[in-house]
């Protein structure tokens, strides 16, 4: 089959329009998973055995099953438990739940790299637990795990392509629609790949910019 | 794990999980009457049955749906608004069971296995599972028997899949090698690309859709003809408990067929007419 660059570029406007949905889902999922990841990291630091077991179970379920299955369950299986979510809500929640588990693990790694002496010093200066988390631990946690957070965010963007299975028409499904009605799936999928690549590049560039900023702040 | 395998695994997981949902979902006609809204699932990547054009779902099935919605509005005595969702085929039947849509308006091949769990409407198209090959193989692959030792591709969980398997078993029973491999892709358009680039040697799909493809992309593909002479019917699907809705759709289809409107629409989208029966289209043990 002859590859037509002309056709590939002609599909871009429709795909860029559809990327609105992709970006919306990805941004919300990133925010939610960062928040939940932070929350779970703090909760875990309390070292309550039962709670930590539950968090551990959650993380191993998420890491042990494909995102596709999690999305499928959120939309098609939850209704049988009486929880009926719209496709967008189910999709955003499934991706967030998935990503939050990975964020929690990333933060766990970063947390161990913060010297205990800092926290002891903060405590001996009279800082309460709230201030220690907000002023001492979390800022460093985010800075140290920034490269990993950024790479997780690009995973989120690519994960949105799986939402087609639950009726969310985003970039990938739009490409399928154009590809099947024009009988040129090759060109449309290449164009969809290009759109995903551009979104991911924007995220990774933004991450680099943040890293440079924090390096200045740290004076390194 | 490939996507196809994941879809299949989650499908099996769902089949077990969703059983209670089937039992407790309420009759859909009451819901439509109360809300004035109907939600329909379509796989809009199956031209000319249903596909996207200028951001809208169009095609033979969409034209039929317009007629069905009009009849539905008349039955309940008020204008029904239509919400038509587009999703990949693998999500369509599980989603119907889970109650995420009211019925399925996409071309679903009638087969015995599905008919035990889902309520098929009267068929609106007839098809024969047809083999498509590369134009360059026309001299090598002439009859279905030439497919021995070749790689066949089709859509996973489609009506074509069991027919391909049956044909393969038949050839093996006759002492022939059978297909070298049966590749199951998530959608038909992927099989076209695989055929064009040589990953597979033939595509198996229902005839009407392939006829339109060969016309749209001349010089690349060639229709070998039917794999078996077994006819199959394409229909829509409702939930088993929504018998009143199924009867309504059946009535619309039968009327359209009688008045000649159905063949008119077939002429418009396919360029030829198909015979569809009013009865006797369901396999034994069907709902």
CSV table of C-alpha atoms in Angstrom, one decimal:
chain,number,residue,atom,x,y,z
A,1,UNK,CA,0.0,0.0,0.0
A,2,UNK,CA,1.4,3.4,-0.9
A,3,UNK,CA,2.0,5.7,2.0
A,4,UNK,CA,0.5,9.1,1.3
A,5,UNK,CA,2.1,11.9,3.3
A,6,UNK,CA,-0.5,14.2,1.9
A,7,UNK,CA,-3.3,12.1,3.4
A,8,UNK,CA,-1.4,11.9,6.7
A,9,UNK,CA,-1.2,15.6,7.0
A,10,UNK,CA,-4.8,16.0,5.9
A,11,UNK,CA,-5.9,14.0,9.0
A,12,UNK,CA,-4.0,16.2,11.4
A,13,UNK,CA,-6.6,18.9,12.0
A,14,UNK,CA,-9.3,16.3,13.0
A,15,UNK,CA,-6.8,14.6,15.3
A,16,UNK,CA,-5.6,17.8,16.9
A,17,UNK,CA,-9.2,18.7,17.6
A,18,UNK,CA,-9.7,15.3,19.2
A,19,UNK,CA,-6.5,15.8,21.3
A,20,UNK,CA,-8.6,18.2,23.4
A,21,UNK,CA,-10.2,15.2,25.0
A,22,UNK,CA,-6.8,13.4,25.4
A,23,UNK,CA,-5.3,16.5,27.0
A,24,UNK,CA,-8.2,17.0,29.3
A,25,UNK,CA,-8.2,13.4,30.5
A,26,UNK,CA,-4.4,13.4,30.9
A,27,UNK,CA,-4.2,16.6,32.8
A,28,UNK,CA,-7.0,15.6,35.3
A,29,UNK,CA,-5.4,12.2,35.7
A,30,UNK,CA,-2.0,13.7,36.4
A,31,UNK,CA,-3.4,16.1,39.0
A,32,UNK,CA,-5.4,13.4,40.7
A,33,UNK,CA,-2.6,10.8,40.7
A,34,UNK,CA,-0.1,13.3,42.0
A,35,UNK,CA,-2.5,14.2,44.8
A,36,UNK,CA,-3.4,10.7,45.7
A,37,UNK,CA,0.2,9.6,45.4
A,38,UNK,CA,1.2,12.4,47.9
A,39,UNK,CA,-1.6,11.5,50.2
A,40,UNK,CA,-0.8,7.8,50.3
A,41,UNK,CA,2.9,8.6,50.9
A,42,UNK,CA,2.0,10.7,53.9
A,43,UNK,CA,-0.5,8.0,55.1
A,44,UNK,CA,2.1,5.3,54.8
A,45,UNK,CA,4.6,7.3,56.8
A,46,UNK,CA,2.3,6.9,59.9
A,47,UNK,CA,3.2,3.2,59.8
A,48,UNK,CA,-0.2,1.9,60.7
A,49,UNK,CA,0.0,-1.8,59.9
A,50,UNK,CA,-3.5,-2.3,58.6
A,51,UNK,CA,-3.5,0.8,56.5
A,52,UNK,CA,-0.1,0.1,55.0
A,53,UNK,CA,-1.2,-3.5,54.1
A,54,UNK,CA,-4.2,-2.1,52.3
A,55,UNK,CA,-2.1,0.4,50.4
A,56,UNK,CA,0.4,-2.4,49.6
A,57,UNK,CA,-2.5,-4.6,48.3
A,58,UNK,CA,-3.8,-1.7,46.1
A,59,UNK,CA,-0.3,-1.1,44.6
A,60,UNK,CA,0.2,-4.7,43.9
A,61,UNK,CA,-3.2,-5.1,42.2
A,62,UNK,CA,-2.6,-2.0,40.1
A,63,UNK,CA,1.0,-3.1,39.1
A,64,UNK,CA,-0.1,-6.6,38.5
A,65,UNK,CA,-3.0,-6.0,36.1
A,66,UNK,CA,-3.0,-4.3,32.7
A,67,UNK,CA,-4.3,-0.8,32.6
A,68,UNK,CA,-6.7,-2.0,29.9
A,69,UNK,CA,-8.3,-4.4,32.3
A,70,UNK,CA,-8.6,-1.7,35.0
A,71,UNK,CA,-10.4,0.6,32.5
A,72,UNK,CA,-12.6,-2.1,31.4
A,73,UNK,CA,-13.6,-3.0,35.0
A,74,UNK,CA,-14.2,0.6,35.9
A,75,UNK,CA,-16.7,1.1,33.1
A,76,UNK,CA,-18.3,-2.3,32.5
A,77,UNK,CA,-18.1,-4.1,35.9
A,78,UNK,CA,-18.7,-1.3,38.4
A,79,UNK,CA,-22.3,-0.9,37.3
A,80,UNK,CA,-23.0,-4.4,38.6
A,81,UNK,CA,-21.9,-3.1,42.0
A,82,UNK,CA,-24.3,-0.2,41.7
A,83,UNK,CA,-21.6,2.3,40.8
A,84,UNK,CA,-22.5,3.8,37.4
A,85,UNK,CA,-19.9,6.2,36.0
A,86,UNK,CA,-19.9,8.1,32.7
A,87,UNK,CA,-17.2,7.0,30.3
A,88,UNK,CA,-15.0,10.1,30.9
A,89,UNK,CA,-15.3,9.8,34.7
A,90,UNK,CA,-14.6,6.1,34.7
A,91,UNK,CA,-11.7,6.6,32.3
A,92,UNK,CA,-10.1,9.5,34.3
A,93,UNK,CA,-10.6,7.6,37.6
A,94,UNK,CA,-9.1,4.3,36.2
A,95,UNK,CA,-6.0,6.0,34.8
A,96,UNK,CA,-5.6,8.1,38.0
A,97,UNK,CA,-5.9,5.0,40.2
A,98,UNK,CA,-3.4,3.3,38.0
A,99,UNK,CA,-0.9,6.2,38.0
A,100,UNK,CA,-1.3,7.0,41.6
A,101,UNK,CA,0.1,3.6,42.5
A,102,UNK,CA,3.2,4.3,40.5
A,103,UNK,CA,3.5,7.8,41.9
A,104,UNK,CA,3.3,6.4,45.4
A,105,UNK,CA,6.1,4.0,44.7
A,106,UNK,CA,8.2,6.8,43.1
A,107,UNK,CA,7.7,8.9,46.2
A,108,UNK,CA,8.6,6.1,48.5
A,109,UNK,CA,11.9,5.9,46.7
A,110,UNK,CA,12.5,9.6,47.0
A,111,UNK,CA,11.4,9.6,50.6
A,112,UNK,CA,14.2,7.2,51.6
A,113,UNK,CA,16.7,9.5,50.0
A,114,UNK,CA,15.9,12.4,52.3
A,115,UNK,CA,18.3,12.2,55.3
A,116,UNK,CA,16.6,11.5,58.6
A,117,UNK,CA,18.8,14.1,60.1
A,118,UNK,CA,16.8,16.8,58.3
A,119,UNK,CA,13.6,15.7,59.8
A,120,UNK,CA,15.1,15.4,63.3
A,121,UNK,CA,16.6,18.9,62.9
A,122,UNK,CA,13.3,20.3,61.9
A,123,UNK,CA,11.5,18.6,64.8
A,124,UNK,CA,14.1,19.9,67.3
A,125,UNK,CA,13.6,23.4,65.9
A,126,UNK,CA,10.0,23.0,67.0
A,127,UNK,CA,8.3,22.5,63.6
A,128,UNK,CA,5.1,20.5,63.8
A,129,UNK,CA,4.5,17.5,61.6
A,130,UNK,CA,2.4,19.6,59.2
A,131,UNK,CA,5.2,22.1,58.7
A,132,UNK,CA,7.8,19.3,58.4
A,133,UNK,CA,5.8,17.7,55.6
A,134,UNK,CA,4.9,20.9,53.8
A,135,UNK,CA,8.2,22.8,54.2
A,136,UNK,CA,10.9,20.1,54.5
A,137,UNK,CA,9.8,16.8,53.0
A,138,UNK,CA,7.4,17.4,50.2
A,139,UNK,CA,9.3,20.1,48.3
A,140,UNK,CA,12.4,17.9,48.2
A,141,UNK,CA,10.3,14.8,47.5
A,142,UNK,CA,8.9,16.4,44.3
A,143,UNK,CA,12.3,17.8,43.2
A,144,UNK,CA,14.1,14.5,43.7
A,145,UNK,CA,11.4,12.5,41.9
A,146,UNK,CA,10.8,15.1,39.1
A,147,UNK,CA,12.3,13.1,36.2
A,148,UNK,CA,10.3,10.0,37.2
A,149,UNK,CA,7.1,12.1,37.6
A,150,UNK,CA,7.6,13.5,34.1
A,151,UNK,CA,8.1,10.1,32.6
A,152,UNK,CA,4.9,8.8,34.4
A,153,UNK,CA,3.0,11.8,33.0
A,154,UNK,CA,3.9,10.8,29.4
A,155,UNK,CA,2.7,7.3,30.3
A,156,UNK,CA,-0.6,8.8,31.3
A,157,UNK,CA,-0.9,10.5,28.0
A,158,UNK,CA,-0.3,7.3,26.1
A,159,UNK,CA,-2.6,5.4,28.4
A,160,UNK,CA,-5.5,7.6,27.3
A,161,UNK,CA,-5.5,5.8,24.0
A,162,UNK,CA,-7.0,2.8,25.8
A,163,UNK,CA,-10.1,4.8,26.7
A,164,UNK,CA,-11.5,4.1,23.2
A,165,UNK,CA,-12.7,0.8,24.5
A,166,UNK,CA,-15.1,2.6,26.9
A,167,UNK,CA,-16.6,5.0,24.2
A,168,UNK,CA,-14.3,8.0,24.9
A,169,UNK,CA,-13.5,9.3,21.4
A,170,UNK,CA,-10.0,10.7,21.7
A,171,UNK,CA,-7.0,10.9,19.3
A,172,UNK,CA,-6.6,7.1,18.9
A,173,UNK,CA,-10.3,6.4,18.3
A,174,UNK,CA,-10.6,9.3,15.9
A,175,UNK,CA,-7.6,7.8,14.0
A,176,UNK,CA,-9.4,4.5,13.9
A,177,UNK,CA,-12.6,6.2,12.6
A,178,UNK,CA,-10.7,8.0,9.9
A,179,UNK,CA,-8.6,5.0,9.1
A,180,UNK,CA,-11.5,2.7,8.6
A,181,UNK,CA,-13.7,5.0,6.6
A,182,UNK,CA,-10.9,6.0,4.3
A,183,UNK,CA,-9.2,2.6,4.2
A,184,UNK,CA,-5.9,4.3,5.0
A,185,UNK,CA,-5.2,3.2,8.6
A,186,UNK,CA,-1.5,3.4,8.1
A,187,UNK,CA,-1.4,7.1,7.5
A,188,UNK,CA,-3.9,7.9,10.2
A,189,UNK,CA,-2.1,5.9,12.9
A,190,UNK,CA,1.2,7.5,11.9
A,191,UNK,CA,-0.5,10.9,12.3
A,192,UNK,CA,-2.0,9.9,15.7
A,193,UNK,CA,1.5,8.8,16.8
A,194,UNK,CA,2.8,12.2,15.8
A,195,UNK,CA,0.1,13.9,17.9
A,196,UNK,CA,1.0,11.8,20.9
A,197,UNK,CA,4.6,12.5,20.4
A,198,UNK,CA,4.1,16.2,20.3
A,199,UNK,CA,2.0,16.1,23.6
A,200,UNK,CA,4.7,14.0,25.2
A,201,UNK,CA,7.5,16.3,24.0
A,202,UNK,CA,5.7,19.3,25.5
A,203,UNK,CA,5.5,17.5,28.8
A,204,UNK,CA,9.1,16.4,28.8
A,205,UNK,CA,10.3,19.8,27.8
A,206,UNK,CA,8.2,21.3,30.6
A,207,UNK,CA,9.9,18.8,33.0
A,208,UNK,CA,13.3,19.8,31.8
A,209,UNK,CA,12.5,23.5,32.4
A,210,UNK,CA,11.3,22.7,35.9
A,211,UNK,CA,14.5,20.8,36.6
A,212,UNK,CA,16.6,23.7,35.5
A,213,UNK,CA,14.6,26.0,37.7
A,214,UNK,CA,15.1,23.9,40.7
A,215,UNK,CA,18.7,23.4,40.0
A,216,UNK,CA,19.1,27.2,40.2
A,217,UNK,CA,17.2,27.3,43.4
A,218,UNK,CA,19.4,24.6,44.9
A,219,UNK,CA,22.4,26.5,43.7
A,220,UNK,CA,23.9,23.5,42.0
B,1,UNK,CA,0.5,-9.9,26.5
B,2,UNK,CA,-1.1,-8.5,23.3
B,3,UNK,CA,-4.0,-6.1,23.4
B,4,UNK,CA,-6.2,-8.8,21.9
B,5,UNK,CA,-5.3,-11.2,24.7
B,6,UNK,CA,-5.9,-8.6,27.3
B,7,UNK,CA,-9.3,-7.8,25.8
B,8,UNK,CA,-10.2,-11.5,25.8
B,9,UNK,CA,-9.0,-11.9,29.4
B,10,UNK,CA,-11.0,-9.0,30.6
B,11,UNK,CA,-14.0,-10.2,28.6
B,12,UNK,CA,-13.9,-13.5,30.5
B,13,UNK,CA,-13.4,-11.7,33.8
B,14,UNK,CA,-16.4,-9.5,32.9
B,15,UNK,CA,-18.6,-12.4,31.9
B,16,UNK,CA,-18.4,-13.7,35.4
B,17,UNK,CA,-18.7,-10.3,37.1
B,18,UNK,CA,-21.5,-8.9,35.0
B,19,UNK,CA,-24.0,-11.8,35.5
B,20,UNK,CA,-25.8,-10.0,38.4
B,21,UNK,CA,-26.1,-6.9,36.3
B,22,UNK,CA,-28.1,-8.8,33.6
B,23,UNK,CA,-30.5,-9.9,36.3
B,24,UNK,CA,-31.1,-6.5,37.8
B,25,UNK,CA,-31.2,-4.1,34.8
B,26,UNK,CA,-34.7,-2.7,34.4
B,27,UNK,CA,-36.8,-2.7,31.2
B,28,UNK,CA,-35.4,-0.1,28.9
B,29,UNK,CA,-38.7,1.1,27.4
B,30,UNK,CA,-39.7,2.5,30.7
B,31,UNK,CA,-36.4,4.3,31.0
B,32,UNK,CA,-36.8,5.8,27.5
B,33,UNK,CA,-40.4,6.8,28.3
B,34,UNK,CA,-39.2,8.5,31.5
B,35,UNK,CA,-36.1,10.3,30.1
B,36,UNK,CA,-37.0,10.8,26.5
B,37,UNK,CA,-33.5,9.7,25.7
B,38,UNK,CA,-32.1,6.5,24.1
B,39,UNK,CA,-28.4,5.6,24.2
B,40,UNK,CA,-27.1,3.4,21.4
B,41,UNK,CA,-23.7,1.7,20.9
B,42,UNK,CA,-22.2,1.6,17.4
B,43,UNK,CA,-18.8,0.5,16.1
B,44,UNK,CA,-18.4,3.3,13.6
B,45,UNK,CA,-15.5,1.7,11.8
B,46,UNK,CA,-17.3,-0.6,9.5
B,47,UNK,CA,-18.1,1.1,6.2
B,48,UNK,CA,-20.5,1.2,4.6
B,49,UNK,CA,-22.6,-0.1,7.5
B,50,UNK,CA,-21.6,2.5,10.0
B,51,UNK,CA,-18.6,4.8,9.8
B,52,UNK,CA,-17.6,8.4,10.5
B,53,UNK,CA,-17.9,11.1,7.9
B,54,UNK,CA,-17.3,14.8,8.7
B,55,UNK,CA,-17.5,14.0,12.4
B,56,UNK,CA,-20.9,12.2,12.2
B,57,UNK,CA,-21.8,8.6,12.2
B,58,UNK,CA,-23.3,7.7,8.8
B,59,UNK,CA,-24.0,4.6,6.8
B,60,UNK,CA,-26.6,2.0,6.1
B,61,UNK,CA,-27.1,1.2,9.8
B,62,UNK,CA,-27.4,4.9,10.6
B,63,UNK,CA,-30.2,5.4,8.1
B,64,UNK,CA,-32.1,2.4,9.6
B,65,UNK,CA,-31.5,3.9,13.0
B,66,UNK,CA,-33.2,7.1,12.0
B,67,UNK,CA,-36.3,5.0,11.0
B,68,UNK,CA,-36.2,3.1,14.3
B,69,UNK,CA,-36.0,6.3,16.4
B,70,UNK,CA,-38.9,7.8,14.5
B,71,UNK,CA,-41.0,4.7,15.3
B,72,UNK,CA,-39.8,4.7,18.9
B,73,UNK,CA,-40.9,8.4,19.2
B,74,UNK,CA,-44.3,7.5,17.8
B,75,UNK,CA,-44.7,4.6,20.2
B,76,UNK,CA,-44.0,6.5,23.3
B,77,UNK,CA,-45.8,9.6,22.1
B,78,UNK,CA,-42.9,12.1,22.4
B,79,UNK,CA,-39.7,13.0,20.6
B,80,UNK,CA,-36.9,10.7,21.6
B,81,UNK,CA,-33.4,12.1,21.6
B,82,UNK,CA,-30.6,9.8,20.4
B,83,UNK,CA,-27.2,9.5,21.9
B,84,UNK,CA,-25.1,7.3,19.6
B,85,UNK,CA,-21.8,6.2,21.1
B,86,UNK,CA,-18.9,5.0,19.1
B,87,UNK,CA,-16.6,2.3,20.5
B,88,UNK,CA,-14.5,-0.7,19.4
B,89,UNK,CA,-16.5,-3.9,18.9
B,90,UNK,CA,-14.8,-5.7,21.8
B,91,UNK,CA,-16.6,-3.3,24.2
B,92,UNK,CA,-20.0,-3.4,22.6
B,93,UNK,CA,-21.6,-6.7,23.9
B,94,UNK,CA,-20.1,-6.5,27.4
B,95,UNK,CA,-21.3,-2.8,27.6
B,96,UNK,CA,-24.8,-3.9,26.7
B,97,UNK,CA,-24.8,-6.5,29.4
B,98,UNK,CA,-23.5,-4.0,31.9
B,99,UNK,CA,-26.4,-1.6,31.0
B,100,UNK,CA,-24.2,1.2,29.7
B,101,UNK,CA,-26.3,1.5,26.5
B,102,UNK,CA,-29.9,0.6,25.7
B,103,UNK,CA,-29.3,-1.4,22.6
B,104,UNK,CA,-26.7,-2.1,20.0
B,105,UNK,CA,-27.1,-0.5,16.5
B,106,UNK,CA,-24.1,-2.0,14.7
B,107,UNK,CA,-23.9,-4.9,12.4
B,108,UNK,CA,-23.5,-8.0,14.6
B,109,UNK,CA,-23.2,-11.3,12.9
B,110,UNK,CA,-25.8,-13.8,14.2
B,111,UNK,CA,-24.1,-16.9,15.6
B,112,UNK,CA,-25.3,-19.6,18.0
B,113,UNK,CA,-22.9,-18.8,20.8
B,114,UNK,CA,-24.0,-15.1,21.0
B,115,UNK,CA,-27.7,-15.8,20.4
B,116,UNK,CA,-27.8,-17.7,23.8
B,117,UNK,CA,-26.9,-14.6,25.7
B,118,UNK,CA,-28.1,-11.6,23.6
B,119,UNK,CA,-31.4,-10.9,21.9
B,120,UNK,CA,-30.9,-10.4,18.2
B,121,UNK,CA,-33.3,-8.4,16.1
B,122,UNK,CA,-34.5,-9.3,12.7
B,123,UNK,CA,-31.6,-9.3,10.3
B,124,UNK,CA,-31.0,-6.2,8.1
B,125,UNK,CA,-28.2,-7.6,5.9
B,126,UNK,CA,-27.1,-11.0,4.6
B,127,UNK,CA,-23.5,-11.8,4.1
B,128,UNK,CA,-21.3,-14.6,3.1
B,129,UNK,CA,-17.9,-14.8,4.7
B,130,UNK,CA,-15.6,-13.7,1.9
B,131,UNK,CA,-11.9,-14.1,1.3
B,132,UNK,CA,-9.8,-11.1,0.2
B,133,UNK,CA,-6.3,-11.5,-1.1
B,134,UNK,CA,-3.6,-9.2,-2.6
B,135,UNK,CA,-4.0,-8.3,-6.2
B,136,UNK,CA,-0.5,-9.8,-6.9
B,137,UNK,CA,-1.6,-13.2,-5.6
B,138,UNK,CA,-4.5,-13.6,-8.0
B,139,UNK,CA,-2.7,-16.3,-10.0
B,140,UNK,CA,-1.6,-18.3,-6.9
B,141,UNK,CA,-4.7,-18.2,-4.7
B,142,UNK,CA,-7.7,-19.2,-6.7
B,143,UNK,CA,-10.0,-21.2,-4.4
B,144,UNK,CA,-10.4,-21.5,-0.6
B,145,UNK,CA,-8.4,-24.8,-0.9
B,146,UNK,CA,-5.3,-22.7,-1.9
B,147,UNK,CA,-5.4,-21.2,1.6
B,148,UNK,CA,-3.8,-24.3,3.0
B,149,UNK,CA,-0.5,-23.3,4.6
B,150,UNK,CA,-1.4,-19.6,4.3
B,151,UNK,CA,-1.9,-17.0,7.1
B,152,UNK,CA,-5.4,-15.8,7.5
B,153,UNK,CA,-6.4,-12.6,9.4
B,154,UNK,CA,-9.7,-11.4,10.7
B,155,UNK,CA,-11.2,-9.4,13.6
B,156,UNK,CA,-11.1,-10.9,17.0
B,157,UNK,CA,-14.5,-12.0,18.5
B,158,UNK,CA,-16.1,-11.3,15.1
B,159,UNK,CA,-18.6,-13.5,13.3
B,160,UNK,CA,-15.8,-14.4,10.9
B,161,UNK,CA,-13.6,-15.9,13.5
B,162,UNK,CA,-15.6,-19.1,14.2
B,163,UNK,CA,-16.1,-19.6,10.5
B,164,UNK,CA,-12.4,-19.4,9.8
B,165,UNK,CA,-11.8,-21.9,12.6
B,166,UNK,CA,-14.4,-24.3,11.3
B,167,UNK,CA,-12.9,-24.2,7.8
B,168,UNK,CA,-9.4,-24.8,9.2
B,169,UNK,CA,-10.7,-27.8,11.2
B,170,UNK,CA,-12.5,-29.1,8.1
B,171,UNK,CA,-9.3,-28.9,6.0
B,172,UNK,CA,-7.3,-30.6,8.8
B,173,UNK,CA,-9.9,-33.4,9.1
B,174,UNK,CA,-9.4,-33.9,5.3
B,175,UNK,CA,-5.7,-34.5,6.0
B,176,UNK,CA,-4.6,-31.1,4.6
B,177,UNK,CA,-2.2,-28.8,6.5
B,178,UNK,CA,-4.9,-26.1,7.2
B,179,UNK,CA,-4.0,-22.5,7.8
B,180,UNK,CA,-0.4,-21.7,8.7
B,181,UNK,CA,-1.8,-19.3,11.3
B,182,UNK,CA,-5.0,-17.4,12.2
B,183,UNK,CA,-4.2,-13.9,13.2
B,184,UNK,CA,-6.9,-12.1,15.2
B,185,UNK,CA,-6.7,-8.3,15.1
B,186,UNK,CA,-8.7,-5.8,17.1
B,187,UNK,CA,-10.4,-4.3,14.0
B,188,UNK,CA,-10.8,-5.1,10.3
B,189,UNK,CA,-8.8,-2.1,9.0
B,190,UNK,CA,-5.7,-3.6,10.7
B,191,UNK,CA,-6.2,-6.8,8.7
B,192,UNK,CA,-6.2,-4.7,5.5
B,193,UNK,CA,-2.8,-3.2,6.4
B,194,UNK,CA,-1.5,-6.6,7.4
B,195,UNK,CA,-2.6,-8.0,4.1
B,196,UNK,CA,-1.1,-5.1,2.1
B,197,UNK,CA,2.3,-5.4,3.8
B,198,UNK,CA,2.4,-9.2,3.6
B,199,UNK,CA,2.0,-10.1,7.3
B,200,UNK,CA,-1.0,-12.2,6.4
B,201,UNK,CA,-2.0,-13.7,3.0
B,202,UNK,CA,-5.8,-13.3,3.2
B,203,UNK,CA,-8.5,-11.5,5.1
B,204,UNK,CA,-11.9,-13.1,6.0
B,205,UNK,CA,-14.8,-10.7,6.5
B,206,UNK,CA,-18.4,-10.4,5.5
B,207,UNK,CA,-18.8,-9.8,1.8
B,208,UNK,CA,-20.7,-6.4,1.6
B,209,UNK,CA,-18.0,-4.5,3.6
B,210,UNK,CA,-15.1,-6.0,1.5
B,211,UNK,CA,-16.9,-5.2,-1.8
B,212,UNK,CA,-16.9,-1.5,-0.9
B,213,UNK,CA,-13.2,-1.6,0.2
B,214,UNK,CA,-12.1,-3.2,-3.1
B,215,UNK,CA,-13.9,-0.5,-5.0
B,216,UNK,CA,-12.5,2.3,-2.8
B,217,UNK,CA,-8.8,1.2,-3.1
B,218,UNK,CA,-8.5,-0.4,-6.5
B,219,UNK,CA,-5.4,-2.3,-7.6
B,220,UNK,CA,-4.4,-3.4,-4.1
B,221,UNK,CA,-6.9,-6.1,-3.1
B,222,UNK,CA,-8.9,-8.7,-4.9
B,223,UNK,CA,-11.9,-10.7,-3.8
B,224,UNK,CA,-11.4,-14.4,-4.1
B,225,UNK,CA,-15.0,-15.1,-3.2
B,226,UNK,CA,-16.9,-16.9,-0.4
B,227,UNK,CA,-14.9,-19.1,2.0
B,228,UNK,CA,-18.0,-21.4,2.4
B,229,UNK,CA,-21.4,-21.1,0.9
B,230,UNK,CA,-22.9,-20.7,4.4
B,231,UNK,CA,-25.0,-17.5,4.5
B,232,UNK,CA,-25.0,-15.5,7.7
B,233,UNK,CA,-27.2,-12.7,8.8
B,234,UNK,CA,-26.3,-9.3,10.3
B,235,UNK,CA,-28.6,-7.8,12.9
B,236,UNK,CA,-28.8,-5.5,15.9
B,237,UNK,CA,-28.8,-6.6,19.5
B,238,UNK,CA,-30.9,-5.8,22.6
B,239,UNK,CA,-30.8,-7.1,26.1
B,240,UNK,CA,-32.9,-10.3,26.6
B,241,UNK,CA,-35.3,-8.7,29.0
B,242,UNK,CA,-36.2,-5.9,26.6
B,243,UNK,CA,-38.4,-8.0,24.4
B,244,UNK,CA,-40.8,-5.0,23.7
B,245,UNK,CA,-37.9,-3.0,22.2
B,246,UNK,CA,-36.8,-5.9,20.1
B,247,UNK,CA,-40.3,-6.4,18.8
B,248,UNK,CA,-40.5,-2.7,17.9
B,249,UNK,CA,-37.2,-2.9,16.0
B,250,UNK,CA,-38.2,-6.1,14.3
B,251,UNK,CA,-41.5,-4.5,13.2
B,252,UNK,CA,-39.6,-1.5,11.7
B,253,UNK,CA,-37.2,-3.7,9.8
B,254,UNK,CA,-40.0,-5.9,8.5
B,255,UNK,CA,-42.0,-2.9,7.4
B,256,UNK,CA,-39.0,-1.3,5.7
B,257,UNK,CA,-38.3,-4.6,3.9
B,258,UNK,CA,-41.9,-4.9,2.7
B,259,UNK,CA,-42.2,-1.3,1.5
B,260,UNK,CA,-38.9,-1.7,-0.5
B,261,UNK,CA,-37.2,1.0,1.6
B,262,UNK,CA,-34.7,-1.4,2.9
B,263,UNK,CA,-33.5,-2.6,-0.5
B,264,UNK,CA,-33.5,1.1,-1.6
B,265,UNK,CA,-31.0,1.9,1.3
B,266,UNK,CA,-28.9,-1.2,0.4
B,267,UNK,CA,-28.7,0.0,-3.2
B,268,UNK,CA,-27.6,3.4,-1.9
B,269,UNK,CA,-24.8,2.2,0.4
B,270,UNK,CA,-23.7,-1.1,-1.1
B,271,UNK,CA,-24.7,-0.9,-4.7
B,272,UNK,CA,-26.6,-4.1,-4.6
B,273,UNK,CA,-29.6,-5.6,-2.8
B,274,UNK,CA,-29.8,-8.4,-0.2
B,275,UNK,CA,-32.5,-10.8,0.8
B,276,UNK,CA,-33.4,-10.7,4.5
B,277,UNK,CA,-35.9,-13.1,6.1
B,278,UNK,CA,-38.7,-12.2,8.5
B,279,UNK,CA,-38.2,-15.5,10.4
B,280,UNK,CA,-36.1,-18.6,10.7
B,281,UNK,CA,-32.9,-16.5,11.0
B,282,UNK,CA,-32.1,-17.5,14.6
B,283,UNK,CA,-30.0,-20.6,15.4
B,284,UNK,CA,-31.4,-23.3,17.7
B,285,UNK,CA,-31.4,-22.4,21.4
B,286,UNK,CA,-31.4,-18.6,20.7
B,287,UNK,CA,-33.1,-16.1,23.0
